CSV table of C-alpha atoms in Angstrom, one decimal:
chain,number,residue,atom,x,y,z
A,1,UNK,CA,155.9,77.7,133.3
A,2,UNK,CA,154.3,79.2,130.3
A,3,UNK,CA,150.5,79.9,130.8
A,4,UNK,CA,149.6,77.8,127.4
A,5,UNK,CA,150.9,74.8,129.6
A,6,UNK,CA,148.3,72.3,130.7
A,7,UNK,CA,149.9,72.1,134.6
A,8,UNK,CA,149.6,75.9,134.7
A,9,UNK,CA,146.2,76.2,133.3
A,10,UNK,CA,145.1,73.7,135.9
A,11,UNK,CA,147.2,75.5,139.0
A,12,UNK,CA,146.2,78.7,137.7
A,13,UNK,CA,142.4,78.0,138.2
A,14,UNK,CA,143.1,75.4,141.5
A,15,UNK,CA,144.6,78.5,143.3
A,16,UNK,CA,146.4,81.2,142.0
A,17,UNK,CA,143.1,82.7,140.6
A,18,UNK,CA,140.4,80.6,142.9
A,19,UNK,CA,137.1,81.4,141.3
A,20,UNK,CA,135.9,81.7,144.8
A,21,UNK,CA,138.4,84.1,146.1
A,22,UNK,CA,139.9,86.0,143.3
A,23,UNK,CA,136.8,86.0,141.1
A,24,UNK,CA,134.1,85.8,143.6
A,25,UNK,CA,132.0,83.7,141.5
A,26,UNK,CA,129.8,81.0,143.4
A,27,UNK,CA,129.6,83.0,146.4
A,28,UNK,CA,125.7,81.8,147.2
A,29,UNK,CA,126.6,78.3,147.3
A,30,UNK,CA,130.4,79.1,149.3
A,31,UNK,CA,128.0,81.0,151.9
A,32,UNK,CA,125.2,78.7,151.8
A,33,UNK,CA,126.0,74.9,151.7
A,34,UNK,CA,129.5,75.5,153.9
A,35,UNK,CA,128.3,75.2,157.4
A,36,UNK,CA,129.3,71.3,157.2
A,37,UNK,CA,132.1,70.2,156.2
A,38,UNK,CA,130.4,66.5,154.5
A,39,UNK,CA,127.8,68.8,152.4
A,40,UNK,CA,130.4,71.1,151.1
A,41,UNK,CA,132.5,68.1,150.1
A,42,UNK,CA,129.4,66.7,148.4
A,43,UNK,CA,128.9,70.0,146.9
A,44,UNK,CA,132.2,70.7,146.1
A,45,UNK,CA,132.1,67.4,143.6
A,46,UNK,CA,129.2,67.7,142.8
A,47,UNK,CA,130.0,71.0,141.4
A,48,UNK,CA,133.2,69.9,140.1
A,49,UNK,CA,131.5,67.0,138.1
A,50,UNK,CA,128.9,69.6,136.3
A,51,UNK,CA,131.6,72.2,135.3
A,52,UNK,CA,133.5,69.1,133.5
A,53,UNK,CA,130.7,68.7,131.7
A,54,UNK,CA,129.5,71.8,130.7
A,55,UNK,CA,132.8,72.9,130.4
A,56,UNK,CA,132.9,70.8,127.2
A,57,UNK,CA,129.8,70.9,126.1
A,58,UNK,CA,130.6,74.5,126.0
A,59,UNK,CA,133.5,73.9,123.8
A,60,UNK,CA,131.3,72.4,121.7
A,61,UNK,CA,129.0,74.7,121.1
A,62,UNK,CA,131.3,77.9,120.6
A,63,UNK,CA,132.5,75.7,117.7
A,64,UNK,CA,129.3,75.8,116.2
A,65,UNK,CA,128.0,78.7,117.2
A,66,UNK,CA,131.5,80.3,115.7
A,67,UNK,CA,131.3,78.4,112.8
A,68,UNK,CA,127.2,79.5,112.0
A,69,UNK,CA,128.0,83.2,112.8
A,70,UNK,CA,126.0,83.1,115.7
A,71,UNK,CA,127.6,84.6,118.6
A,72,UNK,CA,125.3,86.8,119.7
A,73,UNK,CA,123.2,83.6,120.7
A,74,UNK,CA,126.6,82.4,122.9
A,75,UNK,CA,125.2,83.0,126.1
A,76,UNK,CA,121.5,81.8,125.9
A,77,UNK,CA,123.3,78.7,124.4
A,78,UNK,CA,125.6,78.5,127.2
A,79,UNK,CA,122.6,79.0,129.9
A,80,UNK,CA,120.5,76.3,128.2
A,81,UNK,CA,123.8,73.9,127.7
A,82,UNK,CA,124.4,74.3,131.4
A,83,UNK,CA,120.8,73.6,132.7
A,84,UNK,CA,120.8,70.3,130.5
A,85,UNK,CA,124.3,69.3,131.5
A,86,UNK,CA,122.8,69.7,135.2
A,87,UNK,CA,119.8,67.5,134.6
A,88,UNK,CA,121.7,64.9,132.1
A,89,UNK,CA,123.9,64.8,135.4
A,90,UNK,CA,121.5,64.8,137.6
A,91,UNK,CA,119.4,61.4,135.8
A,92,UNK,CA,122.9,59.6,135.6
A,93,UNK,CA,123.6,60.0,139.1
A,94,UNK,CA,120.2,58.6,139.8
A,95,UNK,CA,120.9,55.7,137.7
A,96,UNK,CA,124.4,54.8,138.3
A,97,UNK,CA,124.5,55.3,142.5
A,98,UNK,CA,121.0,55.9,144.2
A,99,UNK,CA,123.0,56.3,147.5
A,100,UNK,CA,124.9,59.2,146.1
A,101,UNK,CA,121.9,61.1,144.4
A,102,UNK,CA,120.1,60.8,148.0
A,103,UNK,CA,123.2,62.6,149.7
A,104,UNK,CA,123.3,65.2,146.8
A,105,UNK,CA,119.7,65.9,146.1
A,106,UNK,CA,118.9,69.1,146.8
A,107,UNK,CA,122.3,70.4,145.7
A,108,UNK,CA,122.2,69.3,141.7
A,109,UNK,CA,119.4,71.6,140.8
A,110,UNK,CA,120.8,74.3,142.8
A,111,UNK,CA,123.5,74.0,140.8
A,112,UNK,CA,122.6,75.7,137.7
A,113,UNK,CA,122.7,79.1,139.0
A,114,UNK,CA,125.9,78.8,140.2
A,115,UNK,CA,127.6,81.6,138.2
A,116,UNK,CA,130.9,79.6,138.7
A,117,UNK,CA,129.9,77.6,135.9
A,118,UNK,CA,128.8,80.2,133.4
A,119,UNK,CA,131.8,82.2,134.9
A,120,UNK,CA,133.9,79.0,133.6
A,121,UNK,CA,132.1,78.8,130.2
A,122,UNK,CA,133.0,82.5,129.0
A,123,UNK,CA,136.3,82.6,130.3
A,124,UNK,CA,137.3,79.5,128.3
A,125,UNK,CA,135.8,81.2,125.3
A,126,UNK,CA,137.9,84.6,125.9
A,127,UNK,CA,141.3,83.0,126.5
A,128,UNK,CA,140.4,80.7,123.5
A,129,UNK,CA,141.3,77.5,124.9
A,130,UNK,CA,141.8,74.0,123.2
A,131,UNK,CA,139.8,71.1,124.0
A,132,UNK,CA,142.9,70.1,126.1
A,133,UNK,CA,143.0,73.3,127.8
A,134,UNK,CA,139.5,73.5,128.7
A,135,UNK,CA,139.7,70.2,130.1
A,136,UNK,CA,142.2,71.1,132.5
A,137,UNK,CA,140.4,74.7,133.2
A,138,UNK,CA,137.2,73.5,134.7
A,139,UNK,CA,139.0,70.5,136.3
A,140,UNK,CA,141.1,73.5,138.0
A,141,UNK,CA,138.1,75.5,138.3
A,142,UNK,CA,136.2,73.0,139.9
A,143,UNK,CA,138.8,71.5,142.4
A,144,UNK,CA,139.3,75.8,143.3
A,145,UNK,CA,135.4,75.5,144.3
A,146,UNK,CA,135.9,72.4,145.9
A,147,UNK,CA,138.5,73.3,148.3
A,148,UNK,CA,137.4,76.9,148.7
A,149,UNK,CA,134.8,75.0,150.3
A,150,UNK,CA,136.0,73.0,152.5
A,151,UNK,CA,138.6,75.2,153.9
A,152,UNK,CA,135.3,78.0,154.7
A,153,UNK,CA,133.4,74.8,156.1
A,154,UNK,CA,136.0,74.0,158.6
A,155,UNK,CA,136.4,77.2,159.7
A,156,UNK,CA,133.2,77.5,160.0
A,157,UNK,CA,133.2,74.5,162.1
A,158,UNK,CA,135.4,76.2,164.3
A,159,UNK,CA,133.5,79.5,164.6
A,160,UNK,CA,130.7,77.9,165.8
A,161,UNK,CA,132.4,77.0,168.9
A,162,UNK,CA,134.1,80.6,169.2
A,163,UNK,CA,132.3,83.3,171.2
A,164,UNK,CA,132.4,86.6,168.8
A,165,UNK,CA,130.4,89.4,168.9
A,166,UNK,CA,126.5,89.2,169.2
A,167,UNK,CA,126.4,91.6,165.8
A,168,UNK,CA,128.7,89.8,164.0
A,169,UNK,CA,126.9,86.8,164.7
A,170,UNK,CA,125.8,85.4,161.0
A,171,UNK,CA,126.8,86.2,157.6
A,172,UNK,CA,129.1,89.2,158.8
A,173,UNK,CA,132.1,87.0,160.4
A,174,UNK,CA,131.5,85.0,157.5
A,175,UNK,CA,132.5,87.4,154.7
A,176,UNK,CA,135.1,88.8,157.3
A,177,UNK,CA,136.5,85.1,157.6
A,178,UNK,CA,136.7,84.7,153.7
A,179,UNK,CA,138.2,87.9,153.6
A,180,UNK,CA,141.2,86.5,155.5
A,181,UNK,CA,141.2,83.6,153.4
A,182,UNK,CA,141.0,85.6,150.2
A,183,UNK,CA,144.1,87.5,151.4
A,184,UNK,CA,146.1,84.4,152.2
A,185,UNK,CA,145.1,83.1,148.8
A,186,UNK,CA,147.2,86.1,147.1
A,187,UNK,CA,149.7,84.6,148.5
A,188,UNK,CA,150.1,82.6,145.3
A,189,UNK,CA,150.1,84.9,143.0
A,190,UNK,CA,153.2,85.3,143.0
A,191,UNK,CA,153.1,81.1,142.0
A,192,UNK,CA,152.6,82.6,138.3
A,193,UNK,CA,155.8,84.1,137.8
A,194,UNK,CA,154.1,87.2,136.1
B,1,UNK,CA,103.4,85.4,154.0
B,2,UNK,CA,100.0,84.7,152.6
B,3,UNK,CA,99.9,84.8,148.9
B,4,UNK,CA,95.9,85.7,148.0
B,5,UNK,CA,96.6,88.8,150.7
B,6,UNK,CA,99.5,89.8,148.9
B,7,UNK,CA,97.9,89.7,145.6
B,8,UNK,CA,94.6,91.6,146.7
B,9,UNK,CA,96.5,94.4,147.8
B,10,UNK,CA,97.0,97.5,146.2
B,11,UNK,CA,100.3,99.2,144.9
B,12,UNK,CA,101.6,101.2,147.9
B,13,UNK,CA,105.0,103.0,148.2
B,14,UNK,CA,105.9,99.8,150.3
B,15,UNK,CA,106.0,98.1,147.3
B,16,UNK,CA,108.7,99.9,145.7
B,17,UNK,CA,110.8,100.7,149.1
B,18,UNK,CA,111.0,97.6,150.9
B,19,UNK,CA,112.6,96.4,148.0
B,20,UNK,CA,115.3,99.4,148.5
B,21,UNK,CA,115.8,99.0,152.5
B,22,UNK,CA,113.6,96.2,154.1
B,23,UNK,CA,114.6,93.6,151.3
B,24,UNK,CA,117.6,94.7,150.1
B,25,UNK,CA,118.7,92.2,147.8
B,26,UNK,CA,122.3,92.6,149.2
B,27,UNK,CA,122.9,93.7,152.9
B,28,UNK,CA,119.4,91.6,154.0
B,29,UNK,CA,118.9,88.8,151.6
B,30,UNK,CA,122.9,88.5,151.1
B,31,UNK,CA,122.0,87.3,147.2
B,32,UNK,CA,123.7,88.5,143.7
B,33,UNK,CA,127.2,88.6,146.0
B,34,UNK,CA,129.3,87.8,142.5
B,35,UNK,CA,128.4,90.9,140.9
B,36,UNK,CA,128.3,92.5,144.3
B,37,UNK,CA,131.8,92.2,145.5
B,38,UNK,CA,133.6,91.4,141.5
B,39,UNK,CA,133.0,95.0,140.3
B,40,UNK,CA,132.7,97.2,142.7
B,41,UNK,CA,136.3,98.5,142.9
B,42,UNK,CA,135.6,101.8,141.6
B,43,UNK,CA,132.3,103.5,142.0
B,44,UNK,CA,131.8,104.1,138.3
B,45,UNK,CA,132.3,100.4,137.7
B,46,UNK,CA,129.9,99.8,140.8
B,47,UNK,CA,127.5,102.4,139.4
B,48,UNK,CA,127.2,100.7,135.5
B,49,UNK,CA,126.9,96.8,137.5
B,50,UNK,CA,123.7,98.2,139.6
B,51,UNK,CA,122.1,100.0,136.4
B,52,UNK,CA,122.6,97.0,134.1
B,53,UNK,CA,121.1,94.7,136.8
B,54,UNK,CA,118.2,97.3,136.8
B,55,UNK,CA,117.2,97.7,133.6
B,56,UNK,CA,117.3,93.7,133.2
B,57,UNK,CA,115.4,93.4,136.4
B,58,UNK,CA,112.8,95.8,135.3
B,59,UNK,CA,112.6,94.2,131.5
B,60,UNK,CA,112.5,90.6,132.7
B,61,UNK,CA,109.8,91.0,135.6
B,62,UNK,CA,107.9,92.8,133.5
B,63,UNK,CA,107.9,90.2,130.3
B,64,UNK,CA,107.6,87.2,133.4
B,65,UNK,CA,104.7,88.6,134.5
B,66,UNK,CA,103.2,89.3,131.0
B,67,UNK,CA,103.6,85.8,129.8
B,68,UNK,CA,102.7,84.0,133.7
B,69,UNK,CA,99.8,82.1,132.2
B,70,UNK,CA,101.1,81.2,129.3
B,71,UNK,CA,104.4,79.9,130.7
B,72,UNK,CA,103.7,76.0,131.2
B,73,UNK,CA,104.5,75.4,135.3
B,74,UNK,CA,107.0,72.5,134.5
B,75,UNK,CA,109.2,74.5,132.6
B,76,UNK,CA,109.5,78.1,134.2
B,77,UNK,CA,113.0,78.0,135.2
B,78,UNK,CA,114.0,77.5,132.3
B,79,UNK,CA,112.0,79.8,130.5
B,80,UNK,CA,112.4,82.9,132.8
B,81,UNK,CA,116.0,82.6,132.5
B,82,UNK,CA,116.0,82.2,128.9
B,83,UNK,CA,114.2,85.5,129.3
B,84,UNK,CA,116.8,86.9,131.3
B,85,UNK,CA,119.8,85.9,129.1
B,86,UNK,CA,117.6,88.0,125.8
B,87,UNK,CA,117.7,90.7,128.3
B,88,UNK,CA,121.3,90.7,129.1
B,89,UNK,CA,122.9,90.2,125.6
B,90,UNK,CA,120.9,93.7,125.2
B,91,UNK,CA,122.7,95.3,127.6
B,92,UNK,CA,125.7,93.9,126.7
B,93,UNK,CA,125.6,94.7,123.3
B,94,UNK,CA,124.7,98.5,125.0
B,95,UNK,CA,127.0,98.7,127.2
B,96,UNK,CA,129.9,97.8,124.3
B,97,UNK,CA,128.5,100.7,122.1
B,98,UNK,CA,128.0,103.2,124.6
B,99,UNK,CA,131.2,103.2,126.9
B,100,UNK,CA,134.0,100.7,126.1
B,101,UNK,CA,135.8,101.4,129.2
B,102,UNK,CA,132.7,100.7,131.2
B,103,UNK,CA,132.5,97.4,129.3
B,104,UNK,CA,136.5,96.4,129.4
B,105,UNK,CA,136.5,97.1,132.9
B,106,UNK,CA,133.5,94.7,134.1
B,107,UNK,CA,134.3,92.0,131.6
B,108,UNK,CA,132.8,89.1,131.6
B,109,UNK,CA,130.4,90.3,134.5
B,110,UNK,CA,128.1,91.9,132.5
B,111,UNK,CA,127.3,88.4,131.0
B,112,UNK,CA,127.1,86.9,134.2
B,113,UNK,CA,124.0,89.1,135.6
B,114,UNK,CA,122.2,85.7,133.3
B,115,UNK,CA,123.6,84.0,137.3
B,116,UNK,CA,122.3,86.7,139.5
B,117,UNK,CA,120.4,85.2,141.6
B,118,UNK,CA,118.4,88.7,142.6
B,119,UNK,CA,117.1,88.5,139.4
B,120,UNK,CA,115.9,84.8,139.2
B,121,UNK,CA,114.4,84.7,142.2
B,122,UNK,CA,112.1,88.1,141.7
B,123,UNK,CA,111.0,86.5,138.5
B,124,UNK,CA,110.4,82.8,140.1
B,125,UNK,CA,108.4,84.8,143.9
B,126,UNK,CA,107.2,88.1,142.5
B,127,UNK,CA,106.8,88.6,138.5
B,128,UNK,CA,105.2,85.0,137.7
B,129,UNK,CA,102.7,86.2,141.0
B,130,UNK,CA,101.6,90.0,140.5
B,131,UNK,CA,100.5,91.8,137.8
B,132,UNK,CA,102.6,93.6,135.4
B,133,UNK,CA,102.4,97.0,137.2
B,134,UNK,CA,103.1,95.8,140.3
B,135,UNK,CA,106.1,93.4,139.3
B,136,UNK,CA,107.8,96.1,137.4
B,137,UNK,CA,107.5,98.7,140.4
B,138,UNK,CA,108.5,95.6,142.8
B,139,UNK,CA,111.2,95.1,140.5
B,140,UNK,CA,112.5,98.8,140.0
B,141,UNK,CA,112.7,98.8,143.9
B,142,UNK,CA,114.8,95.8,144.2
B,143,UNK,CA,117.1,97.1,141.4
B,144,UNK,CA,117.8,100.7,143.2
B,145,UNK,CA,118.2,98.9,146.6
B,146,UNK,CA,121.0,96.4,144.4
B,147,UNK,CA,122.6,100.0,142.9
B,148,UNK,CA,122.5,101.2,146.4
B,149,UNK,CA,124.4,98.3,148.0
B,150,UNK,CA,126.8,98.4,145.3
B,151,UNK,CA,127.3,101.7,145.5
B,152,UNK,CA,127.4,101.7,149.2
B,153,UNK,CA,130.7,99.1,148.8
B,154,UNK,CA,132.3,101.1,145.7
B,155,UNK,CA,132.7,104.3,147.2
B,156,UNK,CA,134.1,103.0,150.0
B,157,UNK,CA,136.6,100.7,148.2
B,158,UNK,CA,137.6,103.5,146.0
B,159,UNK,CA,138.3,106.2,148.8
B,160,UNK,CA,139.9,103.5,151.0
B,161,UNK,CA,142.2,101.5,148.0
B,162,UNK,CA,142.7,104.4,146.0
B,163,UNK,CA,141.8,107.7,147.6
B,164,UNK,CA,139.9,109.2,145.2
B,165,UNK,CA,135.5,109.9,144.3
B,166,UNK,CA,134.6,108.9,141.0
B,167,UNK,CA,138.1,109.4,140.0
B,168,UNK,CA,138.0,113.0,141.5
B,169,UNK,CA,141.2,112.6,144.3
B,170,UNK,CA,139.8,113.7,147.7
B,171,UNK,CA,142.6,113.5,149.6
B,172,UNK,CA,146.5,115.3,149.4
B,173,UNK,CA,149.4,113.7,147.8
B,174,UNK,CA,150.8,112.2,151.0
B,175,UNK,CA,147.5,109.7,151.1
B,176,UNK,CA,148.9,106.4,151.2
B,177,UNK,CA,146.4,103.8,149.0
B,178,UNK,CA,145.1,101.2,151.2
B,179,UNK,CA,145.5,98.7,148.0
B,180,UNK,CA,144.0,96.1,149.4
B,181,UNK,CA,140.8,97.4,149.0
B,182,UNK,CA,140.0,97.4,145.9
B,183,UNK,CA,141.5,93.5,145.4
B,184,UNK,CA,139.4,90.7,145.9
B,185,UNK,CA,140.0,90.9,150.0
B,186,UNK,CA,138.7,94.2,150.4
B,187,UNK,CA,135.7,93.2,148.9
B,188,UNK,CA,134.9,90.9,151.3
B,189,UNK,CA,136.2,93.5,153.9
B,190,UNK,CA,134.4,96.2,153.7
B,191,UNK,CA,130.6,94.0,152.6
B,192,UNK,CA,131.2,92.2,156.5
B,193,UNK,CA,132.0,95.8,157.5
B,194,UNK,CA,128.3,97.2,156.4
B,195,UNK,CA,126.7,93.8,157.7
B,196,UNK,CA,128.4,95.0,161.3
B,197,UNK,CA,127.3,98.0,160.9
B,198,UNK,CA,123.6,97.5,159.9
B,199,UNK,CA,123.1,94.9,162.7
B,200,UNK,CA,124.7,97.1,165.7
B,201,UNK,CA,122.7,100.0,164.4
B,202,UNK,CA,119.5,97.1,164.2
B,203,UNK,CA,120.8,95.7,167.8
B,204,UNK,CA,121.0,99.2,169.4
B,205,UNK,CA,117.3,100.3,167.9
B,206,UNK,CA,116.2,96.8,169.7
B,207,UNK,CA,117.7,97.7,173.0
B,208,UNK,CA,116.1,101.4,173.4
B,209,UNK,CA,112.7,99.8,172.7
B,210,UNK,CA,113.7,97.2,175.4
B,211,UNK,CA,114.3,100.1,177.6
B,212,UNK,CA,111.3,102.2,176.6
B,213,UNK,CA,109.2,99.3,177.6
B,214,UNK,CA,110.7,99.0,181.1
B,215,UNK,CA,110.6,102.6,181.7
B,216,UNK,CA,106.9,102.4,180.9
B,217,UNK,CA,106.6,99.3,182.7
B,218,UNK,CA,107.9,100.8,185.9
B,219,UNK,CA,105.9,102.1,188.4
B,220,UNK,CA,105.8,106.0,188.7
């Protein structure tokens, strides 16, 4: 595969470099919203839906900002960009699907200092992506998060039930679990090919 | 905690070292992990991270808590983080001029302090409550216990994953490089390994009081 190629764009970000694991960006939320396995799916979307957005949106703005000779404004731009994208997102899930918005809630505005998504805006900007390749970069990026997630959530399912240590109770078997998970995630690097 | 209390009291050496040990923004809060666990390979790399946080933490608390009665209520979050970004494209822009490694070597990390979460939440509970003084020695305490931590995992990662102190090589030539250290696993590795350690050391220092109470508690 060559790594201009949409496919691996998108596999690169889905696993090979998992924002979570390789790149340890979003770790709050990974930590934080994964003790159920519904939230972190409702996260994980929710998350996926944003970076989409501000993914382009970002796009956007490097053009102009590129074009105005402006760079040194990219990331207060990018920071503002992302907060609106959040609440634009946040208003249209409130229109479109009440139902939805009430499971998500709390999670949308959360969102915004998720450094996954900033993470996502400046490394699209440094490998100089196309439209087309941005698009399949934060769709990568965001199913990564999304099953990151879910595969610490049902773990963590299953810890709960398991009788560790009384000191490792807590956040401590939780970064040695995602350790483990991190490890079997280089696994595919050698998906790549270089 | 009670807020009016807080706010009445003086400036104390607590205020500056439970942000270093009692609070530490790392090992007891568990916040700013990205920055925490990305760049702390090499204790150099670890060492630039926790003084960049710093000076941003310092700059921003102290400009928060300067403008905290101008700042309209509906619109701080946005506003202190627009704060913070200003602050970080500074040391950004520093960090470039002064040591290109330095800035090669954490990347796009230096941008993302803008996403620390240490930093937001100081401004949004501390800086937008307390005078300037106070917020910037709050603030200063924070920042030294974030250095700390992430100096605490980058020494380790280094002498583990590649056996050496601040590129100085400690051990003989026969030291095998424990490799995985210093990739993304280790990371996670050795921050679950301090966690065990600070809560057995906690646990232990809860049992001898336990004990000291029943030996009192005893008769004769």
């Amino acid at each position: 595969m060559h790594p201009d190629d949409l496919s691996f764009i998108f596999l690169n970000a889905f696993i090979i470099n998992n924002f979570v694991l390789a790149f340890f960006l979003g770790l709050c939320p990974f930590l934080g919203v994964s003790a159920k396995i519904e939230t972190a799916w409702n996260m994980g979307l929710a998350t996926m839906f944003v970076m989409l957005v501000s993914s382009l949106c970002a796009y956007g703005v490097n053009i102009l900002l590129v074009k105005f000779d402006l760079e040194f404004l990219r990331l207060i731009c990018y920071i503002a960009v992302i907060a609106s994208a959040v609440q634009l997102v946040e208003i249209t899930i409130k229109k479109i699907s009440p139902v939805m918005f009430r499971a998500l809630g709390i999670f949308l505005p959360l969102i915004t200092t998720n450094c996954a998504i900033l993470g996502l805006a400046l490394f699209q900007t440094f490998k100089e992506y196309n439209f087309l390749q941005c698009l399949a970069y934060s769709a990568g990026a965001g199913a990564g998060f999304t099953l990151a997630l879910m595969l610490m959530a049902g773990l963590r399912v299953k810890l709960d039930l398991a009788d560790v240590p009384s000191i490792s109770q807590g956040s401590a078997i939780s970064f040695m679990l995602a350790g483990m998970l991190s490890l079997t995630f280089m696994g595919f690097a050698g998906l790549g090919g270089h | 905690m009670n807020e009016s209390s807080k706010r009445s009291k003086p400036i104390t050496l607590d205020t500056f070292w439970r942000g270093v040990w009692k609070e530490n923004p790392v090992f007891v809060m568990v916040l700013g992990l990205c920055p925490a666990l990305a760049v702390t390979n090499t204790t150099f790399n670890a060492l630039g991270m926790g003084l960049a946080t710093l000076f941003v933490l310092v700059c921003s608390s102290a400009l928060v808590s300067l403008l905290r009665n101008v700042i309209p209520k509906q619109v701080r979050i946005a506003s202190y983080i627009v704060i913070i970004a200003t602050f970080v494209t500074i040391v950004d822009y520093a960090i470039h001029a002064i040591s290109l490694e330095l800035y090669n070597a954490l990347g796009a990390f230096i941008q993302l302090i803008v996403a620390n979460c240490v930093i937001l939440g100081r401004a949004e509970s501390y800086a937008s409550k307390n005078r300037i003084t106070k917020s910037v020695v709050n603030a200063a305490g924070i920042g030294i216990g974030f250095t700390f931590a992430l100096l605490c995992l980058g020494t380790v990662r280094e002498i583990l994953g590649s056996g050496t102190i601040l590129e100085y090589p400690i051990f003989g030539d026969a030291f095998q490089p424990w490799v995985v250290m210093v990739l993304p696993p280790g990371g996670f590795f050795v921050i679950g390994a301090w966690l065990l350690l600070f809560s057995w050391l906690k646990e232990r220092k809860q049992r001898r009081v336990v004990q000291q109470e029943e030996a009192a508690r005893a008769p004769g």
